[in-house]
mmCIF file of C-alpha atoms and ligand atoms in Angstrom:
data_model
loop_
_atom_site.group_PDB
_atom_site.id
_atom_site.type_symbol
_atom_site.label_atom_id
_atom_site.label_comp_id
_atom_site.label_asym_id
_atom_site.label_seq_id
_atom_site.Cartn_x
_atom_site.Cartn_y
_atom_site.Cartn_z
ATOM 1 C CA MET A 1 -20.372 20.874 -13.139
ATOM 2 C CA SER A 2 -19.675 24.481 -11.843
ATOM 3 C CA ASN A 3 -22.358 27.203 -11.331
ATOM 4 C CA PRO A 4 -22.169 30.489 -13.811
ATOM 5 C CA GLY A 5 -19.590 32.473 -12.043
ATOM 6 C CA GLU A 6 -17.994 30.098 -10.360
ATOM 7 C CA ASN A 7 -14.436 28.711 -11.378
ATOM 8 C CA PRO A 8 -14.557 25.044 -12.659
ATOM 9 C CA PRO A 9 -13.226 22.694 -10.641
ATOM 10 C CA ASP A 10 -9.188 21.986 -10.981
ATOM 11 C CA PRO A 11 -8.965 18.354 -12.136
ATOM 12 C CA LEU A 12 -5.747 17.895 -10.373
ATOM 13 C CA SER A 13 -7.417 18.671 -7.015
ATOM 14 C CA THR A 14 -10.732 16.866 -7.807
ATOM 15 C CA ALA A 15 -8.402 13.882 -8.693
ATOM 16 C CA ARG A 16 -6.453 14.301 -5.325
ATOM 17 C CA ALA A 17 -9.607 14.699 -3.136
ATOM 18 C CA ILE A 18 -11.182 11.243 -4.745
ATOM 19 C CA PHE A 19 -7.709 9.553 -3.944
ATOM 20 C CA THR A 20 -8.016 10.766 -0.286
ATOM 21 C CA HIS A 21 -11.188 8.621 0.129
ATOM 22 C CA HIS A 22 -9.767 5.333 1.618
ATOM 23 C CA GLU A 23 -12.086 4.862 4.241
ATOM 24 C CA ARG A 24 -11.973 0.630 5.254
ATOM 25 C CA VAL A 25 -15.851 0.385 5.502
ATOM 26 C CA PHE A 26 -18.050 0.092 2.524
ATOM 27 C CA ASP A 27 -21.670 0.086 3.155
ATOM 28 C CA ASN A 28 -21.848 -2.551 5.728
ATOM 29 C CA PHE A 29 -18.525 -4.576 4.742
ATOM 30 C CA ARG A 30 -15.855 -5.000 7.481
ATOM 31 C CA PHE A 31 -13.075 -6.553 5.890
ATOM 32 C CA VAL A 32 -13.260 -5.667 1.961
ATOM 33 C CA TYR A 33 -13.097 -2.423 0.815
ATOM 34 C CA PRO A 34 -13.150 -0.899 -2.880
ATOM 35 C CA VAL A 35 -10.804 1.995 -3.123
ATOM 36 C CA LEU A 36 -9.845 4.300 -6.227
ATOM 37 C CA SER A 37 -5.919 4.148 -5.927
ATOM 38 C CA ARG A 38 -3.601 6.320 -7.444
ATOM 39 C CA ARG A 39 -0.765 3.843 -7.286
ATOM 40 C CA ALA A 40 -3.005 1.113 -8.659
ATOM 41 C CA LYS A 41 -4.387 3.285 -11.444
ATOM 42 C CA GLY A 42 -7.946 1.857 -11.151
ATOM 43 C CA ILE A 43 -9.943 0.189 -8.449
ATOM 44 C CA SER A 44 -8.435 -1.758 -5.977
ATOM 45 C CA LEU A 45 -10.293 -4.165 -3.806
ATOM 46 C CA GLY A 46 -8.778 -4.056 -0.379
ATOM 47 C CA VAL A 47 -8.666 -6.791 2.139
ATOM 48 C CA ASN A 48 -8.046 -5.736 5.740
ATOM 49 C CA LEU A 49 -6.425 -8.602 7.542
ATOM 50 C CA ASN A 50 -5.715 -6.603 10.709
ATOM 51 C CA PRO A 51 -9.282 -5.048 11.813
ATOM 52 C CA ASP A 52 -7.849 -5.094 15.372
ATOM 53 C CA LYS A 53 -5.743 -2.110 13.987
ATOM 54 C CA VAL A 54 -2.566 -3.796 15.542
ATOM 55 C CA CYS A 55 0.820 -3.190 13.805
ATOM 56 C CA ASN A 56 4.290 -4.150 14.567
ATOM 57 C CA PHE A 57 5.347 -0.754 13.313
ATOM 58 C CA ASP A 58 3.956 2.878 14.389
ATOM 59 C CA CYS A 59 4.880 4.846 11.410
ATOM 60 C CA ILE A 60 4.415 8.502 12.302
ATOM 61 C CA TYR A 61 2.762 9.030 9.070
ATOM 62 C CA CYS A 62 0.203 6.010 9.386
ATOM 63 C CA GLN A 63 -3.540 7.017 8.110
ATOM 64 C CA VAL A 64 -5.209 4.492 10.302
ATOM 65 C CA ASP A 65 -6.872 6.384 13.357
ATOM 66 C CA ARG A 66 -5.835 4.368 16.495
ATOM 67 C CA THR A 67 -7.394 7.031 18.430
ATOM 68 C CA SER A 68 -10.827 5.502 18.495
ATOM 69 C CA PRO A 69 -11.097 1.498 19.449
ATOM 70 C CA ALA A 70 -11.376 -1.151 16.591
ATOM 71 C CA GLU A 71 -14.868 -1.961 15.952
ATOM 72 C CA THR A 72 -13.949 -5.568 14.701
ATOM 73 C CA THR A 73 -11.064 -7.444 16.572
ATOM 74 C CA PHE A 74 -10.729 -10.795 14.560
ATOM 75 C CA VAL A 75 -10.978 -11.737 10.861
ATOM 76 C CA GLU A 76 -14.286 -13.688 10.484
ATOM 77 C CA THR A 77 -12.899 -15.555 7.361
ATOM 78 C CA LYS A 78 -16.728 -16.514 5.892
ATOM 79 C CA LYS A 79 -17.704 -12.779 6.072
ATOM 80 C CA LEU A 80 -14.514 -11.905 4.316
ATOM 81 C CA PHE A 81 -15.022 -14.193 1.663
ATOM 82 C CA ASP A 82 -18.488 -13.496 1.244
ATOM 83 C CA GLU A 83 -17.454 -9.548 0.894
ATOM 84 C CA LEU A 84 -14.724 -10.285 -1.824
ATOM 85 C CA GLU A 85 -17.251 -12.303 -3.855
ATOM 86 C CA ILE A 86 -19.801 -9.496 -3.799
ATOM 87 C CA GLY A 87 -17.229 -6.536 -4.049
ATOM 88 C CA LEU A 88 -15.835 -8.415 -7.206
ATOM 89 C CA ARG A 89 -19.334 -8.902 -8.616
ATOM 90 C CA MET A 90 -20.118 -5.189 -7.857
ATOM 91 C CA ILE A 91 -17.038 -4.100 -9.712
ATOM 92 C CA LEU A 92 -17.418 -6.173 -12.579
ATOM 93 C CA SER A 93 -21.030 -5.570 -13.054
ATOM 94 C CA GLY A 94 -20.404 -1.629 -13.095
ATOM 95 C CA ASP A 95 -22.801 -1.333 -9.889
ATOM 96 C CA LEU A 96 -19.993 0.136 -8.128
ATOM 97 C CA TYR A 97 -20.134 3.255 -10.047
ATOM 98 C CA ARG A 98 -23.533 3.745 -9.338
ATOM 99 C CA SER A 99 -22.714 4.413 -5.670
ATOM 100 C CA PRO A 100 -22.354 7.737 -4.604
ATOM 101 C CA LYS A 101 -18.928 7.226 -3.501
ATOM 102 C CA PHE A 102 -17.474 6.075 -6.897
ATOM 103 C CA ARG A 103 -20.115 7.751 -9.369
ATOM 104 C CA SER A 104 -17.485 10.452 -10.026
ATOM 105 C CA THR A 105 -14.800 7.990 -10.937
ATOM 106 C CA PRO A 106 -12.875 9.034 -14.208
ATOM 107 C CA LYS A 107 -13.854 6.532 -17.232
ATOM 108 C CA HIS A 108 -10.391 5.559 -17.713
ATOM 109 C CA LEU A 109 -9.936 4.624 -14.025
ATOM 110 C CA ARG A 110 -12.877 2.285 -14.047
ATOM 111 C CA ARG A 111 -11.021 -1.015 -14.002
ATOM 112 C CA LEU A 112 -10.209 -3.655 -11.551
ATOM 113 C CA ASN A 113 -6.103 -3.514 -11.167
ATOM 114 C CA ASP A 114 -5.995 -5.752 -8.115
ATOM 115 C CA ILE A 115 -6.933 -7.511 -4.754
ATOM 116 C CA ALA A 116 -4.804 -5.693 -2.200
ATOM 117 C CA PHE A 117 -3.782 -7.137 1.102
ATOM 118 C CA SER A 118 -3.162 -4.149 3.089
ATOM 119 C CA GLY A 119 -5.581 -2.795 5.838
ATOM 120 C CA ASP A 120 -5.210 -1.372 9.396
ATOM 121 C CA GLY A 121 -1.887 -3.094 10.141
ATOM 122 C CA GLU A 122 0.804 -5.461 8.738
ATOM 123 C CA PRO A 123 -1.089 -8.148 6.798
ATOM 124 C CA THR A 124 1.757 -10.620 6.958
ATOM 125 C CA THR A 125 1.282 -10.629 10.880
ATOM 126 C CA TYR A 126 -2.110 -12.411 10.205
ATOM 127 C CA ARG A 127 -1.518 -16.014 11.696
ATOM 128 C CA ASN A 128 -3.022 -17.997 8.679
ATOM 129 C CA PHE A 129 -1.558 -15.822 6.226
ATOM 130 C CA ASP A 130 -0.848 -18.546 3.718
ATOM 131 C CA GLU A 131 -4.253 -20.146 4.006
ATOM 132 C CA ILE A 132 -6.177 -16.950 3.396
ATOM 133 C CA ILE A 133 -4.108 -16.048 0.446
ATOM 134 C CA ALA A 134 -4.587 -19.222 -1.083
ATOM 135 C CA ALA A 135 -8.514 -19.212 -0.559
ATOM 136 C CA CYS A 136 -8.803 -15.464 -1.908
ATOM 137 C CA ALA A 137 -6.684 -16.378 -4.928
ATOM 138 C CA GLU A 138 -9.441 -19.226 -5.578
ATOM 139 C CA ILE A 139 -11.992 -16.811 -5.596
ATOM 140 C CA LYS A 140 -10.536 -14.765 -7.930
ATOM 141 C CA ARG A 141 -9.834 -17.849 -10.044
ATOM 142 C CA ARG A 142 -13.366 -18.402 -9.955
ATOM 143 C CA HIS A 143 -14.158 -15.152 -11.539
ATOM 144 C CA TRP A 144 -11.666 -15.652 -14.521
ATOM 145 C CA LEU A 145 -9.736 -12.768 -13.087
ATOM 146 C CA ASP A 146 -6.245 -14.153 -13.813
ATOM 147 C CA ASP A 147 -5.181 -10.711 -15.471
ATOM 148 C CA VAL A 148 -6.252 -9.155 -11.964
ATOM 149 C CA LYS A 149 -3.320 -8.865 -9.689
ATOM 150 C CA MET A 150 -2.880 -9.831 -6.094
ATOM 151 C CA VAL A 151 -1.019 -7.137 -4.452
ATOM 152 C CA LEU A 152 0.641 -7.530 -1.024
ATOM 153 C CA ILE A 153 1.315 -4.070 0.717
ATOM 154 C CA THR A 154 3.660 -4.941 3.340
ATOM 155 C CA ASN A 155 6.539 -3.534 5.550
ATOM 156 C CA ALA A 156 8.421 -6.869 5.014
ATOM 157 C CA SER A 157 9.038 -7.472 8.698
ATOM 158 C CA MET A 158 7.608 -11.080 8.444
ATOM 159 C CA PHE A 159 9.146 -12.457 5.125
ATOM 160 C CA HIS A 160 11.336 -14.820 7.120
ATOM 161 C CA ARG A 161 8.641 -16.526 8.860
ATOM 162 C CA GLU A 162 7.739 -19.968 7.283
ATOM 163 C CA HIS A 163 4.175 -19.508 6.578
ATOM 164 C CA VAL A 164 4.482 -16.000 5.233
ATOM 165 C CA GLU A 165 6.992 -17.455 2.694
ATOM 166 C CA ARG A 166 4.663 -20.096 1.749
ATOM 167 C CA GLY A 167 1.854 -17.090 1.139
ATOM 168 C CA LEU A 168 4.346 -15.167 -1.038
ATOM 169 C CA LYS A 169 4.631 -18.202 -3.201
ATOM 170 C CA ILE A 170 0.971 -18.558 -3.549
ATOM 171 C CA LEU A 171 0.886 -14.859 -4.790
ATOM 172 C CA ASP A 172 3.758 -15.580 -7.212
ATOM 173 C CA GLN A 173 1.117 -18.411 -8.879
ATOM 174 C CA ASN A 174 -1.383 -15.919 -8.962
ATOM 175 C CA ASN A 175 -0.147 -12.853 -10.738
ATOM 176 C CA GLY A 176 1.095 -11.554 -7.227
ATOM 177 C CA GLU A 177 2.864 -8.335 -6.734
ATOM 178 C CA ILE A 178 4.671 -7.303 -3.571
ATOM 179 C CA TRP A 179 5.107 -3.597 -2.702
ATOM 180 C CA ALA A 180 7.679 -3.794 0.274
ATOM 181 C CA LYS A 181 7.826 -0.520 2.259
ATOM 182 C CA LEU A 182 11.499 0.817 2.325
ATOM 183 C CA GLU A 183 11.856 4.921 3.071
ATOM 184 C CA ALA A 184 15.040 5.038 4.949
ATOM 185 C CA GLY A 185 18.794 4.591 4.465
ATOM 186 C CA THR A 186 19.872 4.312 8.029
ATOM 187 C CA GLU A 187 18.703 2.532 11.095
ATOM 188 C CA GLU A 188 18.449 6.138 12.714
ATOM 189 C CA TYR A 189 15.947 7.646 10.191
ATOM 190 C CA PHE A 190 14.038 4.074 10.057
ATOM 191 C CA LYS A 191 13.481 4.120 13.871
ATOM 192 C CA LEU A 192 12.334 7.999 13.563
ATOM 193 C CA ILE A 193 9.746 7.423 10.894
ATOM 194 C CA ASP A 194 8.710 3.707 11.325
ATOM 195 C CA ARG A 195 9.031 3.817 15.123
ATOM 196 C CA THR A 196 9.339 -0.253 15.721
ATOM 197 C CA THR A 197 11.700 -2.617 17.601
ATOM 198 C CA ILE A 198 12.361 -4.750 14.584
ATOM 199 C CA PRO A 199 16.013 -4.063 13.548
ATOM 200 C CA PHE A 200 16.457 -2.092 10.086
ATOM 201 C CA GLN A 201 18.737 -5.115 9.038
ATOM 202 C CA GLN A 202 16.039 -7.681 9.445
ATOM 203 C CA ILE A 203 14.030 -5.634 7.226
ATOM 204 C CA LEU A 204 16.771 -5.182 4.571
ATOM 205 C CA ASP A 205 17.656 -8.905 4.699
ATOM 206 C CA ASN A 206 13.778 -9.784 4.117
ATOM 207 C CA ILE A 207 13.645 -7.495 1.220
ATOM 208 C CA THR A 208 16.610 -8.889 -0.414
ATOM 209 C CA ALA A 209 15.740 -12.455 0.117
ATOM 210 C CA ALA A 210 12.185 -12.146 -1.303
ATOM 211 C CA ALA A 211 13.692 -10.052 -4.134
ATOM 212 C CA ARG A 212 16.049 -12.942 -5.137
ATOM 213 C CA ILE A 213 13.043 -14.988 -5.657
ATOM 214 C CA ARG A 214 10.959 -12.484 -7.806
ATOM 215 C CA PRO A 215 11.044 -8.883 -8.659
ATOM 216 C CA LEU A 216 9.724 -6.480 -5.994
ATOM 217 C CA VAL A 217 8.217 -3.252 -6.002
ATOM 218 C CA ILE A 218 9.501 -0.660 -3.281
ATOM 219 C CA GLN A 219 7.206 1.910 -1.845
ATOM 220 C CA ALA A 220 9.080 4.918 -0.345
ATOM 221 C CA LEU A 221 7.286 7.478 1.284
ATOM 222 C CA PHE A 222 9.224 10.616 2.015
ATOM 223 C CA MET A 223 7.853 13.461 4.138
ATOM 224 C CA ARG A 224 8.979 16.697 6.191
ATOM 225 C CA VAL A 225 9.258 15.970 9.889
ATOM 226 C CA ASN A 226 9.026 19.309 11.728
ATOM 227 C CA ASN A 227 9.007 20.879 8.581
ATOM 228 C CA GLU A 228 12.486 19.124 7.557
ATOM 229 C CA PRO A 229 12.699 17.187 4.419
ATOM 230 C CA PRO A 230 15.003 13.757 4.467
ATOM 231 C CA SER A 231 18.340 15.288 4.313
ATOM 232 C CA HIS A 232 20.766 14.497 1.210
ATOM 233 C CA ALA A 233 22.888 12.240 3.218
ATOM 234 C CA GLU A 234 19.791 10.036 4.170
ATOM 235 C CA LEU A 235 18.622 10.154 0.353
ATOM 236 C CA GLU A 236 22.155 8.997 -0.427
ATOM 237 C CA ALA A 237 22.206 6.155 2.116
ATOM 238 C CA PHE A 238 18.715 5.006 0.930
ATOM 239 C CA CYS A 239 20.230 4.702 -2.781
ATOM 240 C CA ASP A 240 23.112 2.580 -1.005
ATOM 241 C CA ARG A 241 20.801 0.192 0.511
ATOM 242 C CA LEU A 242 18.945 -0.195 -2.980
ATOM 243 C CA ASN A 243 22.310 -0.720 -4.702
ATOM 244 C CA GLU A 244 23.229 -3.528 -1.908
ATOM 245 C CA ILE A 245 19.751 -5.281 -2.435
ATOM 246 C CA LYS A 246 20.735 -5.355 -6.304
ATOM 247 C CA ALA A 247 24.266 -6.475 -5.727
ATOM 248 C CA ALA A 248 23.065 -9.356 -3.912
ATOM 249 C CA ARG A 249 20.947 -10.248 -6.771
ATOM 250 C CA GLY A 250 17.899 -9.037 -5.655
ATOM 251 C CA LEU A 251 15.376 -7.763 -8.188
ATOM 252 C CA LEU A 252 13.508 -4.554 -7.776
ATOM 253 C CA LYS A 253 11.057 -3.664 -10.641
ATOM 254 C CA LEU A 254 10.162 -0.405 -9.412
ATOM 255 C CA VAL A 255 10.488 2.336 -6.717
ATOM 256 C CA GLN A 256 7.335 4.155 -5.975
ATOM 257 C CA VAL A 257 8.278 7.689 -4.607
ATOM 258 C CA TYR A 258 5.456 9.415 -2.819
ATOM 259 C CA THR A 259 4.434 11.726 -0.066
ATOM 260 C CA ILE A 260 1.645 12.341 2.539
ATOM 261 C CA ALA A 261 -1.681 12.331 0.868
ATOM 262 C CA ARG A 262 -3.860 11.403 3.952
ATOM 263 C CA LYS A 263 -4.138 12.464 7.389
ATOM 264 C CA PRO A 264 -1.144 11.263 9.286
ATOM 265 C CA THR A 265 -0.866 10.174 12.962
ATOM 266 C CA GLU A 266 1.614 12.713 13.813
ATOM 267 C CA SER A 267 0.609 16.597 13.164
ATOM 268 C CA TYR A 268 4.421 17.294 12.849
ATOM 269 C CA VAL A 269 4.104 15.259 9.538
ATOM 270 C CA THR A 270 3.497 17.044 6.313
ATOM 271 C CA PRO A 271 3.701 16.517 2.458
ATOM 272 C CA LEU A 272 6.786 17.241 0.272
ATOM 273 C CA ALA A 273 6.174 19.466 -2.503
ATOM 274 C CA ASP A 274 5.685 18.188 -5.899
ATOM 275 C CA GLU A 275 9.148 19.373 -7.017
ATOM 276 C CA GLU A 276 10.898 17.635 -3.963
ATOM 277 C CA VAL A 277 9.014 14.475 -4.977
ATOM 278 C CA ASN A 278 10.329 14.788 -8.489
ATOM 279 C CA ALA A 279 13.899 15.561 -7.290
ATOM 280 C CA ILE A 280 14.143 12.253 -5.017
ATOM 281 C CA ALA A 281 13.080 10.203 -7.980
ATOM 282 C CA GLU A 282 15.565 11.868 -10.127
ATOM 283 C CA LEU A 283 18.223 11.035 -7.694
ATOM 284 C CA ILE A 284 17.012 7.561 -7.207
ATOM 285 C CA LYS A 285 17.002 6.975 -11.100
ATOM 286 C CA SER A 286 20.430 8.182 -11.403
ATOM 287 C CA ARG A 287 22.206 6.590 -8.548
ATOM 288 C CA THR A 288 20.435 2.998 -8.764
ATOM 289 C CA LYS A 289 19.446 3.071 -12.622
ATOM 290 C CA LEU A 290 15.882 1.716 -11.152
ATOM 291 C CA PRO A 291 12.598 2.968 -12.608
ATOM 292 C CA THR A 292 10.655 5.274 -10.248
ATOM 293 C CA ASP A 293 7.152 6.509 -10.490
ATOM 294 C CA VAL A 294 5.834 9.563 -8.384
ATOM 295 C CA PHE A 295 2.726 10.251 -6.451
ATOM 296 C CA TYR A 296 2.429 13.777 -5.123
ATOM 297 C CA GLY A 297 0.994 14.709 -1.875
ATOM 298 C CA THR A 298 -1.770 16.810 -0.569
ATOM 299 C CA THR A 299 -3.120 18.548 2.627
ATOM 300 C CA ASP A 300 -6.522 18.163 1.592
ATOM 301 C CA TYR A 301 -7.637 15.702 3.912
HETATM 302 S S1 SF4 B 1 3.259 -0.560 8.755
HETATM 303 FE FE1 SF4 B 1 1.510 0.526 7.658
HETATM 304 S S2 SF4 B 1 -0.178 0.139 8.915
HETATM 305 FE FE2 SF4 B 1 1.663 -0.347 10.049
HETATM 306 S S3 SF4 B 1 1.957 1.620 11.309
HETATM 307 FE FE3 SF4 B 1 3.371 1.616 9.200
HETATM 308 S S4 SF4 B 1 1.715 2.653 7.955
HETATM 309 FE FE4 SF4 B 1 0.552 2.092 9.543
#
């Protein structure tokens, strides 16, 4: 509530401020963290499989703070499962919304949308990926949460590994959804943004192969780099890559177009304006006929 004489809070900036609170630590939890997620349109219970902050990409916009050392370097599975149990109970009982951090969650967003595997690195690099997915699915089942999704937020770099493929199939059987990162149309731009030694073609092949088995969500983050938005040629190439996946019988159910909303690794990375995000989504829609969802940025981090 605002004081007399003050302007009332702008609901859009309030929502954007809430959505920037993606800290991975909830009280004394180390591996599980509830967040109010704008892309999930509700509460997403995150599971961090990379507490050591190691990733096989080094994205220029990554929000993981790698300037400070990791407090936890390996996954203690027993603690992770306990935290998942407690986290689910807190959300289902409504206790979560009595905590200071979630007290201001709008009523319509007080719903558990998913258990999301993401965290401080690429989740599919976790050695026993299939086993941990199976164990978390079992916990979800025990709580009768068939409607709650299991979302894998991934850079798609490890889909070709056998145990990861097995993990993806377990997700399929448990209301899973794969959000695969793709935000370049050319090798050059991919290397500029994602800074990895993994070839762009490997990512495209992995996304195509996975999308031939189940429909994927593409997460595409576009930004200004040294104040330059992605060029029209790059965006056209991005649409070409999506069309190639479709032509290879890959199923894509949604392209999430978003921009910077949390403090990026590199200070030369800044968000696009809302109109620029809209224009990119329109281009993708008209060039690929795929549905898009847009999420705007903020520098309020
Ligand atoms: S893949 Fe994800 S965790 Fe890894 S550097 Fe990129 S944004 Fe960060």
